[in-house]
């Protein structure tokens, strides 16, 4: 009777088929980047028919709303589901175990990283000269083993979580190639670095996840999907335009007792 689609799951055959069968359609927390809008503008008739099938459209932000309306869609209000919810959960016992294993070092958690971002972040952390533990949580855990191989060097000690490698006070980089444990590793870290923002065409990832746990958020300059959220975070989000800027931001935060 009712089919609810979230963010950007826009599949024309599915939507038009559901409409033909009499289902009411809602698009909630809709998100459309400028890149996606350019793609749909190549097929204006299809875009108009597809978006016109919806009985309710609630975009995440004004920019998405403008793009949807330009393609023939409607805007019935605004809602961003990423703005609601509690902090990500964590296993308290595992958190205590990891904290004890890491020793008394400061910890930088690099979350949801994509290929090409990991060496940039690792080099920036190393260049601070503060020797914090770097925890990397790749966006796609399947990258874990290859990432461990790629980051070895510079006399780095690497531990891979999926292989059961222990975290010790001597570990330089701990690769948490698992799913569902971001809450654990945001709590473990003192500073969060968010991936998907140091390379173009990804748009960044959700800064509210570490912010809800009172962690400062460091990110690159490519965060088009989160402009309004970062604006609301103010000084809680630190933008870096290049590797030198990332090193400087991390060094400043690592020296900040607050």
PDB file of C-alpha atoms in Angstrom:
ATOM      1  CA  UNK A   1       0.000   0.000   0.000  1.00  0.00           C
ATOM      2  CA  UNK A   2       2.870   2.357   0.765  1.00  0.00           C
ATOM      3  CA  UNK A   3       6.508   2.193  -0.380  1.00  0.00           C
ATOM      4  CA  UNK A   4       9.034   4.468   1.328  1.00  0.00           C
ATOM      5  CA  UNK A   5      12.382   5.114  -0.323  1.00  0.00           C
ATOM      6  CA  UNK A   6      15.287   6.801   1.484  1.00  0.00           C
ATOM      7  CA  UNK A   7      17.962   9.196   0.208  1.00  0.00           C
ATOM      8  CA  UNK A   8      18.778   8.413  -3.430  1.00  0.00           C
ATOM      9  CA  UNK A   9      17.326   4.996  -4.283  1.00  0.00           C
ATOM     10  CA  UNK A  10      15.847   6.123  -7.594  1.00  0.00           C
ATOM     11  CA  UNK A  11      15.232   3.113  -9.835  1.00  0.00           C
ATOM     12  CA  UNK A  12      12.776   4.053 -12.634  1.00  0.00           C
ATOM     13  CA  UNK A  13      11.428   0.564 -13.433  1.00  0.00           C
ATOM     14  CA  UNK A  14      10.837  -0.223  -9.765  1.00  0.00           C
ATOM     15  CA  UNK A  15       9.170   3.107  -9.020  1.00  0.00           C
ATOM     16  CA  UNK A  16       6.982   3.240 -12.112  1.00  0.00           C
ATOM     17  CA  UNK A  17       6.043  -0.427 -11.687  1.00  0.00           C
ATOM     18  CA  UNK A  18       5.033   0.141  -8.068  1.00  0.00           C
ATOM     19  CA  UNK A  19       3.003   3.181  -9.093  1.00  0.00           C
ATOM     20  CA  UNK A  20       1.241   1.143 -11.788  1.00  0.00           C
ATOM     21  CA  UNK A  21       0.270  -1.464  -9.164  1.00  0.00           C
ATOM     22  CA  UNK A  22      -1.385   1.271  -7.080  1.00  0.00           C
ATOM     23  CA  UNK A  23       1.198   1.785  -4.324  1.00  0.00           C
ATOM     24  CA  UNK A  24       1.598   5.230  -2.796  1.00  0.00           C
ATOM     25  CA  UNK A  25       5.250   6.311  -3.002  1.00  0.00           C
ATOM     26  CA  UNK A  26       7.293   8.474  -0.611  1.00  0.00           C
ATOM     27  CA  UNK A  27      10.890   9.656  -0.955  1.00  0.00           C
ATOM     28  CA  UNK A  28      12.185  10.555   2.517  1.00  0.00           C
ATOM     29  CA  UNK A  29      15.432  12.292   3.463  1.00  0.00           C
ATOM     30  CA  UNK A  30      16.027  12.641  -0.264  1.00  0.00           C
ATOM     31  CA  UNK A  31      19.550  13.431  -1.388  1.00  0.00           C
ATOM     32  CA  UNK A  32      20.733  14.377  -4.866  1.00  0.00           C
ATOM     33  CA  UNK A  33      24.188  15.743  -5.591  1.00  0.00           C
ATOM     34  CA  UNK A  34      24.890  18.164  -8.421  1.00  0.00           C
ATOM     35  CA  UNK A  35      26.723  15.364 -10.230  1.00  0.00           C
ATOM     36  CA  UNK A  36      23.651  13.117 -10.043  1.00  0.00           C
ATOM     37  CA  UNK A  37      21.404  15.972 -11.152  1.00  0.00           C
ATOM     38  CA  UNK A  38      23.615  16.520 -14.221  1.00  0.00           C
ATOM     39  CA  UNK A  39      23.217  12.848 -15.092  1.00  0.00           C
ATOM     40  CA  UNK A  40      19.419  12.945 -14.798  1.00  0.00           C
ATOM     41  CA  UNK A  41      19.263  16.131 -16.898  1.00  0.00           C
ATOM     42  CA  UNK A  42      20.388  14.005 -19.840  1.00  0.00           C
ATOM     43  CA  UNK A  43      17.046  12.157 -19.611  1.00  0.00           C
ATOM     44  CA  UNK A  44      14.514  14.863 -18.711  1.00  0.00           C
ATOM     45  CA  UNK A  45      11.428  12.881 -19.715  1.00  0.00           C
ATOM     46  CA  UNK A  46      12.422   9.856 -17.655  1.00  0.00           C
ATOM     47  CA  UNK A  47      13.419  11.995 -14.667  1.00  0.00           C
ATOM     48  CA  UNK A  48      10.105  13.869 -14.766  1.00  0.00           C
ATOM     49  CA  UNK A  49       8.058  10.664 -14.986  1.00  0.00           C
ATOM     50  CA  UNK A  50      10.008   8.974 -12.218  1.00  0.00           C
ATOM     51  CA  UNK A  51       9.893  11.882  -9.765  1.00  0.00           C
ATOM     52  CA  UNK A  52       6.283  12.580 -10.692  1.00  0.00           C
ATOM     53  CA  UNK A  53       5.378   9.099  -9.459  1.00  0.00           C
ATOM     54  CA  UNK A  54       6.029  10.120  -5.850  1.00  0.00           C
ATOM     55  CA  UNK A  55       3.133  11.214  -3.660  1.00  0.00           C
ATOM     56  CA  UNK A  56       5.491  12.692  -1.057  1.00  0.00           C
ATOM     57  CA  UNK A  57       9.057  14.010  -1.350  1.00  0.00           C
ATOM     58  CA  UNK A  58      10.978  15.277   1.695  1.00  0.00           C
ATOM     59  CA  UNK A  59      14.526  16.377   0.739  1.00  0.00           C
ATOM     60  CA  UNK A  60      17.402  16.564   3.211  1.00  0.00           C
ATOM     61  CA  UNK A  61      18.275  20.141   2.298  1.00  0.00           C
ATOM     62  CA  UNK A  62      17.357  23.109   0.135  1.00  0.00           C
ATOM     63  CA  UNK A  63      20.004  22.295  -2.500  1.00  0.00           C
ATOM     64  CA  UNK A  64      18.532  18.835  -3.091  1.00  0.00           C
ATOM     65  CA  UNK A  65      15.042  20.347  -3.124  1.00  0.00           C
ATOM     66  CA  UNK A  66      16.024  22.779  -5.870  1.00  0.00           C
ATOM     67  CA  UNK A  67      17.546  20.000  -7.973  1.00  0.00           C
ATOM     68  CA  UNK A  68      14.503  17.769  -7.582  1.00  0.00           C
ATOM     69  CA  UNK A  69      12.097  20.571  -8.502  1.00  0.00           C
ATOM     70  CA  UNK A  70      14.192  21.442 -11.563  1.00  0.00           C
ATOM     71  CA  UNK A  71      13.813  17.831 -12.703  1.00  0.00           C
ATOM     72  CA  UNK A  72      10.037  17.853 -12.253  1.00  0.00           C
ATOM     73  CA  UNK A  73       9.763  16.621  -8.687  1.00  0.00           C
ATOM     74  CA  UNK A  74       7.786  18.060  -5.797  1.00  0.00           C
ATOM     75  CA  UNK A  75       8.923  19.262  -2.376  1.00  0.00           C
ATOM     76  CA  UNK A  76       6.522  18.730   0.508  1.00  0.00           C
ATOM     77  CA  UNK A  77       8.874  19.709   3.323  1.00  0.00           C
ATOM     78  CA  UNK A  78      12.346  18.854   4.547  1.00  0.00           C
ATOM     79  CA  UNK A  79      13.719  16.088   6.772  1.00  0.00           C
ATOM     80  CA  UNK A  80      17.229  14.711   7.215  1.00  0.00           C
ATOM     81  CA  UNK A  81      17.144  11.332   8.960  1.00  0.00           C
ATOM     82  CA  UNK A  82      20.862  11.567   9.699  1.00  0.00           C
ATOM     83  CA  UNK A  83      20.087  14.394  12.134  1.00  0.00           C
ATOM     84  CA  UNK A  84      18.075  12.110  14.405  1.00  0.00           C
ATOM     85  CA  UNK A  85      19.083   9.165  16.533  1.00  0.00           C
ATOM     86  CA  UNK A  86      21.367   8.326  19.424  1.00  0.00           C
ATOM     87  CA  UNK A  87      25.136   7.920  19.486  1.00  0.00           C
ATOM     88  CA  UNK A  88      26.443   4.764  17.838  1.00  0.00           C
ATOM     89  CA  UNK A  89      26.598   1.815  20.266  1.00  0.00           C
ATOM     90  CA  UNK A  90      29.730   0.085  21.526  1.00  0.00           C
ATOM     91  CA  UNK A  91      30.747  -2.924  23.588  1.00  0.00           C
ATOM     92  CA  UNK A  92      31.946  -1.424  26.880  1.00  0.00           C
ATOM     93  CA  UNK A  93      34.068  -4.449  27.721  1.00  0.00           C
ATOM     94  CA  UNK A  94      35.848  -4.384  24.367  1.00  0.00           C
ATOM     95  CA  UNK A  95      36.374  -0.631  24.691  1.00  0.00           C
ATOM     96  CA  UNK A  96      38.043  -1.088  28.081  1.00  0.00           C
ATOM     97  CA  UNK A  97      40.222  -3.886  26.691  1.00  0.00           C
ATOM     98  CA  UNK A  98      41.377  -1.809  23.720  1.00  0.00           C
ATOM     99  CA  UNK A  99      42.093   1.250  25.878  1.00  0.00           C
ATOM    100  CA  UNK A 100      44.264  -0.861  28.179  1.00  0.00           C
ATOM    101  CA  UNK A 101      46.040  -2.410  25.197  1.00  0.00           C
ATOM    102  CA  UNK A 102      46.753   0.970  23.588  1.00  0.00           C
ATOM    103  CA  UNK A 103      48.463   2.352  26.682  1.00  0.00           C
ATOM    104  CA  UNK A 104      48.424   6.037  27.470  1.00  0.00           C
ATOM    105  CA  UNK A 105      48.915   7.388  23.939  1.00  0.00           C
ATOM    106  CA  UNK A 106      46.536   9.759  22.227  1.00  0.00           C
ATOM    107  CA  UNK A 107      44.525   8.084  19.484  1.00  0.00           C
ATOM    108  CA  UNK A 108      43.388   9.346  16.078  1.00  0.00           C
ATOM    109  CA  UNK A 109      40.491   7.428  14.497  1.00  0.00           C
ATOM    110  CA  UNK A 110      40.293   7.731  10.708  1.00  0.00           C
ATOM    111  CA  UNK A 111      36.809   6.530   9.785  1.00  0.00           C
ATOM    112  CA  UNK A 112      35.159   5.508   6.515  1.00  0.00           C
ATOM    113  CA  UNK A 113      38.309   5.986   4.475  1.00  0.00           C
ATOM    114  CA  UNK A 114      38.491   5.340   0.739  1.00  0.00           C
ATOM    115  CA  UNK A 115      41.434   4.184  -1.427  1.00  0.00           C
ATOM    116  CA  UNK A 116      44.031   6.946  -1.640  1.00  0.00           C
ATOM    117  CA  UNK A 117      43.071   8.577   1.652  1.00  0.00           C
ATOM    118  CA  UNK A 118      44.757   6.117   4.013  1.00  0.00           C
ATOM    119  CA  UNK A 119      48.398   6.881   3.112  1.00  0.00           C
ATOM    120  CA  UNK A 120      47.643  10.616   3.132  1.00  0.00           C
ATOM    121  CA  UNK A 121      46.207  10.403   6.656  1.00  0.00           C
ATOM    122  CA  UNK A 122      48.942   8.047   7.899  1.00  0.00           C
ATOM    123  CA  UNK A 123      51.678  10.376   6.619  1.00  0.00           C
ATOM    124  CA  UNK A 124      49.966  13.408   8.169  1.00  0.00           C
ATOM    125  CA  UNK A 125      49.678  11.685  11.561  1.00  0.00           C
ATOM    126  CA  UNK A 126      53.338  10.661  11.380  1.00  0.00           C
ATOM    127  CA  UNK A 127      54.383  14.188  10.418  1.00  0.00           C
ATOM    128  CA  UNK A 128      52.884  15.652  13.597  1.00  0.00           C
ATOM    129  CA  UNK A 129      55.794  14.126  15.530  1.00  0.00           C
ATOM    130  CA  UNK A 130      53.447  13.337  18.458  1.00  0.00           C
ATOM    131  CA  UNK A 131      53.358   9.560  17.756  1.00  0.00           C
ATOM    132  CA  UNK A 132      49.669   8.945  18.427  1.00  0.00           C
ATOM    133  CA  UNK A 133      48.105   5.583  17.644  1.00  0.00           C
ATOM    134  CA  UNK A 134      46.276   5.723  14.318  1.00  0.00           C
ATOM    135  CA  UNK A 135      43.137   3.587  14.009  1.00  0.00           C
ATOM    136  CA  UNK A 136      41.860   3.240  10.435  1.00  0.00           C
ATOM    137  CA  UNK A 137      38.306   2.027   9.835  1.00  0.00           C
ATOM    138  CA  UNK A 138      38.036   1.606   6.038  1.00  0.00           C
ATOM    139  CA  UNK A 139      34.666   2.313   4.467  1.00  0.00           C
ATOM    140  CA  UNK A 140      34.850  -1.121   2.831  1.00  0.00           C
ATOM    141  CA  UNK A 141      36.352  -3.710   5.232  1.00  0.00           C
ATOM    142  CA  UNK A 142      37.397  -5.991   2.371  1.00  0.00           C
ATOM    143  CA  UNK A 143      40.278  -3.547   1.783  1.00  0.00           C
ATOM    144  CA  UNK A 144      41.833  -4.427   5.158  1.00  0.00           C
ATOM    145  CA  UNK A 145      44.547  -6.950   4.164  1.00  0.00           C
ATOM    146  CA  UNK A 146      45.708  -4.966   1.121  1.00  0.00           C
ATOM    147  CA  UNK A 147      45.681  -1.786   3.202  1.00  0.00           C
ATOM    148  CA  UNK A 148      47.885  -3.392   5.845  1.00  0.00           C
ATOM    149  CA  UNK A 149      50.383  -4.375   3.136  1.00  0.00           C
ATOM    150  CA  UNK A 150      50.329  -0.914   1.553  1.00  0.00           C
ATOM    151  CA  UNK A 151      50.911   0.940   4.842  1.00  0.00           C
ATOM    152  CA  UNK A 152      53.848  -1.159   5.997  1.00  0.00           C
ATOM    153  CA  UNK A 153      57.092   0.746   5.744  1.00  0.00           C
ATOM    154  CA  UNK A 154      58.636   3.663   7.587  1.00  0.00           C
ATOM    155  CA  UNK A 155      59.274   1.018  10.296  1.00  0.00           C
ATOM    156  CA  UNK A 156      55.542   1.005  11.033  1.00  0.00           C
ATOM    157  CA  UNK A 157      53.983  -1.720  13.135  1.00  0.00           C
ATOM    158  CA  UNK A 158      50.597  -2.636  11.656  1.00  0.00           C
ATOM    159  CA  UNK A 159      47.867  -4.721  13.330  1.00  0.00           C
ATOM    160  CA  UNK A 160      44.876  -6.042  11.374  1.00  0.00           C
ATOM    161  CA  UNK A 161      41.720  -6.600  13.435  1.00  0.00           C
ATOM    162  CA  UNK A 162      40.140  -9.158  11.075  1.00  0.00           C
ATOM    163  CA  UNK A 163      43.259 -11.328  11.381  1.00  0.00           C
ATOM    164  CA  UNK A 164      43.109 -11.212  15.177  1.00  0.00           C
ATOM    165  CA  UNK A 165      46.359  -9.253  15.419  1.00  0.00           C
ATOM    166  CA  UNK A 166      46.658  -7.789  18.926  1.00  0.00           C
ATOM    167  CA  UNK A 167      46.747  -4.085  19.630  1.00  0.00           C
ATOM    168  CA  UNK A 168      49.826  -3.303  21.730  1.00  0.00           C
ATOM    169  CA  UNK A 169      51.561  -0.146  22.974  1.00  0.00           C
ATOM    170  CA  UNK A 170      54.013  -0.634  20.075  1.00  0.00           C
ATOM    171  CA  UNK A 171      51.322  -0.678  17.368  1.00  0.00           C
ATOM    172  CA  UNK A 172      51.550   2.336  15.047  1.00  0.00           C
ATOM    173  CA  UNK A 173      48.446   1.670  12.931  1.00  0.00           C
ATOM    174  CA  UNK A 174      45.497  -0.511  13.915  1.00  0.00           C
ATOM    175  CA  UNK A 175      43.293  -1.377  10.926  1.00  0.00           C
ATOM    176  CA  UNK A 176      39.746  -2.037  12.138  1.00  0.00           C
ATOM    177  CA  UNK A 177      38.434  -3.797   9.029  1.00  0.00           C
ATOM    178  CA  UNK A 178      35.067  -4.713  10.525  1.00  0.00           C
ATOM    179  CA  UNK A 179      31.436  -3.634  10.207  1.00  0.00           C
ATOM    180  CA  UNK A 180      29.235  -2.193  12.948  1.00  0.00           C
ATOM    181  CA  UNK A 181      32.054  -1.058  15.251  1.00  0.00           C
ATOM    182  CA  UNK A 182      32.365   2.635  14.438  1.00  0.00           C
ATOM    183  CA  UNK A 183      30.842   3.528  17.819  1.00  0.00           C
ATOM    184  CA  UNK A 184      33.612   1.542  19.491  1.00  0.00           C
ATOM    185  CA  UNK A 185      36.436   3.198  17.581  1.00  0.00           C
ATOM    186  CA  UNK A 186      35.040   6.733  17.799  1.00  0.00           C
ATOM    187  CA  UNK A 187      34.936   6.254  21.586  1.00  0.00           C
ATOM    188  CA  UNK A 188      38.454   4.833  21.595  1.00  0.00           C
ATOM    189  CA  UNK A 189      39.864   7.808  19.691  1.00  0.00           C
ATOM    190  CA  UNK A 190      40.515  11.335  20.917  1.00  0.00           C
ATOM    191  CA  UNK A 191      40.189  12.877  17.444  1.00  0.00           C
ATOM    192  CA  UNK A 192      38.108  11.720  14.466  1.00  0.00           C
ATOM    193  CA  UNK A 193      39.270  12.122  10.863  1.00  0.00           C
ATOM    194  CA  UNK A 194      36.420  11.502   8.417  1.00  0.00           C
ATOM    195  CA  UNK A 195      37.198   9.900   5.084  1.00  0.00           C
ATOM    196  CA  UNK A 196      35.350  10.417   1.860  1.00  0.00           C
ATOM    197  CA  UNK A 197      36.307  14.076   2.089  1.00  0.00           C
ATOM    198  CA  UNK A 198      39.927  14.131   0.883  1.00  0.00           C
ATOM    199  CA  UNK A 199      39.042  12.987  -2.648  1.00  0.00           C
ATOM    200  CA  UNK A 200      36.512  14.520  -5.065  1.00  0.00           C
ATOM    201  CA  UNK A 201      33.218  12.895  -6.074  1.00  0.00           C
ATOM    202  CA  UNK A 202      32.458  11.153  -2.749  1.00  0.00           C
ATOM    203  CA  UNK A 203      30.987  14.044  -0.780  1.00  0.00           C
ATOM    204  CA  UNK A 204      32.109  13.113   2.728  1.00  0.00           C
ATOM    205  CA  UNK A 205      30.514  11.009   5.476  1.00  0.00           C
ATOM    206  CA  UNK A 206      28.379  11.684   8.533  1.00  0.00           C
ATOM    207  CA  UNK A 207      30.182  14.001  11.019  1.00  0.00           C
ATOM    208  CA  UNK A 208      27.362  13.670  13.551  1.00  0.00           C
ATOM    209  CA  UNK A 209      28.505  10.146  14.436  1.00  0.00           C
ATOM    210  CA  UNK A 210      31.742  11.308  16.119  1.00  0.00           C
ATOM    211  CA  UNK A 211      30.250  14.667  17.166  1.00  0.00           C
ATOM    212  CA  UNK A 212      27.555  12.918  19.235  1.00  0.00           C
ATOM    213  CA  UNK A 213      30.437  11.386  21.189  1.00  0.00           C
ATOM    214  CA  UNK A 214      32.111  14.787  21.746  1.00  0.00           C
ATOM    215  CA  UNK A 215      34.982  14.112  19.360  1.00  0.00           C
ATOM    216  CA  UNK A 216      36.409  16.908  17.204  1.00  0.00           C
ATOM    217  CA  UNK A 217      35.988  16.135  13.515  1.00  0.00           C
ATOM    218  CA  UNK A 218      38.798  16.753  11.020  1.00  0.00           C
ATOM    219  CA  UNK A 219      37.916  16.452   7.333  1.00  0.00           C
ATOM    220  CA  UNK A 220      39.036  17.333   3.830  1.00  0.00           C
ATOM    221  CA  UNK A 221      37.586  20.000   1.578  1.00  0.00           C
ATOM    222  CA  UNK A 222      35.236  17.710  -0.374  1.00  0.00           C
ATOM    223  CA  UNK A 223      32.135  17.448   1.835  1.00  0.00           C
ATOM    224  CA  UNK A 224      29.306  18.609  -0.418  1.00  0.00           C
ATOM    225  CA  UNK A 225      26.812  16.171   1.137  1.00  0.00           C
ATOM    226  CA  UNK A 226      27.275  17.696   4.600  1.00  0.00           C
ATOM    227  CA  UNK A 227      27.534  21.458   4.080  1.00  0.00           C
ATOM    228  CA  UNK A 228      24.664  22.358   6.402  1.00  0.00           C
ATOM    229  CA  UNK A 229      25.749  19.917   9.133  1.00  0.00           C
ATOM    230  CA  UNK A 230      29.329  21.183   9.179  1.00  0.00           C
ATOM    231  CA  UNK A 231      28.050  24.754   9.272  1.00  0.00           C
ATOM    232  CA  UNK A 232      26.033  23.847  12.368  1.00  0.00           C
ATOM    233  CA  UNK A 233      29.041  22.142  13.987  1.00  0.00           C
ATOM    234  CA  UNK A 234      31.096  25.336  13.787  1.00  0.00           C
ATOM    235  CA  UNK A 235      34.485  24.875  15.440  1.00  0.00           C
ATOM    236  CA  UNK A 236      33.657  21.229  16.076  1.00  0.00           C
ATOM    237  CA  UNK A 237      34.575  20.555  12.451  1.00  0.00           C
ATOM    238  CA  UNK A 238      38.061  21.392  11.148  1.00  0.00           C
ATOM    239  CA  UNK A 239      38.522  21.542   7.358  1.00  0.00           C
ATOM    240  CA  UNK A 240      41.896  20.828   5.723  1.00  0.00           C
ATOM    241  CA  UNK A 241      42.712  21.751   2.141  1.00  0.00           C
ATOM    242  CA  UNK A 242      45.906  19.689   1.774  1.00  0.00           C
ATOM    243  CA  UNK A 243      48.185  17.227   3.618  1.00  0.00           C
ATOM    244  CA  UNK A 244      50.130  20.047   5.289  1.00  0.00           C
ATOM    245  CA  UNK A 245      46.866  21.485   6.589  1.00  0.00           C
ATOM    246  CA  UNK A 246      45.849  18.077   7.918  1.00  0.00           C
ATOM    247  CA  UNK A 247      49.158  17.710   9.758  1.00  0.00           C
ATOM    248  CA  UNK A 248      48.803  21.189  11.251  1.00  0.00           C
ATOM    249  CA  UNK A 249      45.198  20.571  12.364  1.00  0.00           C
ATOM    250  CA  UNK A 250      46.061  17.240  13.964  1.00  0.00           C
ATOM    251  CA  UNK A 251      49.105  18.684  15.705  1.00  0.00           C
ATOM    252  CA  UNK A 252      47.045  21.540  17.109  1.00  0.00           C
ATOM    253  CA  UNK A 253      44.343  19.213  18.411  1.00  0.00           C
ATOM    254  CA  UNK A 254      46.810  16.723  19.855  1.00  0.00           C
ATOM    255  CA  UNK A 255      48.367  19.562  21.862  1.00  0.00           C
ATOM    256  CA  UNK A 256      44.974  20.857  23.055  1.00  0.00           C
ATOM    257  CA  UNK A 257      44.192  19.505  26.529  1.00  0.00           C
ATOM    258  CA  UNK A 258      40.492  20.315  26.062  1.00  0.00           C
TER     259      UNK A 258
END
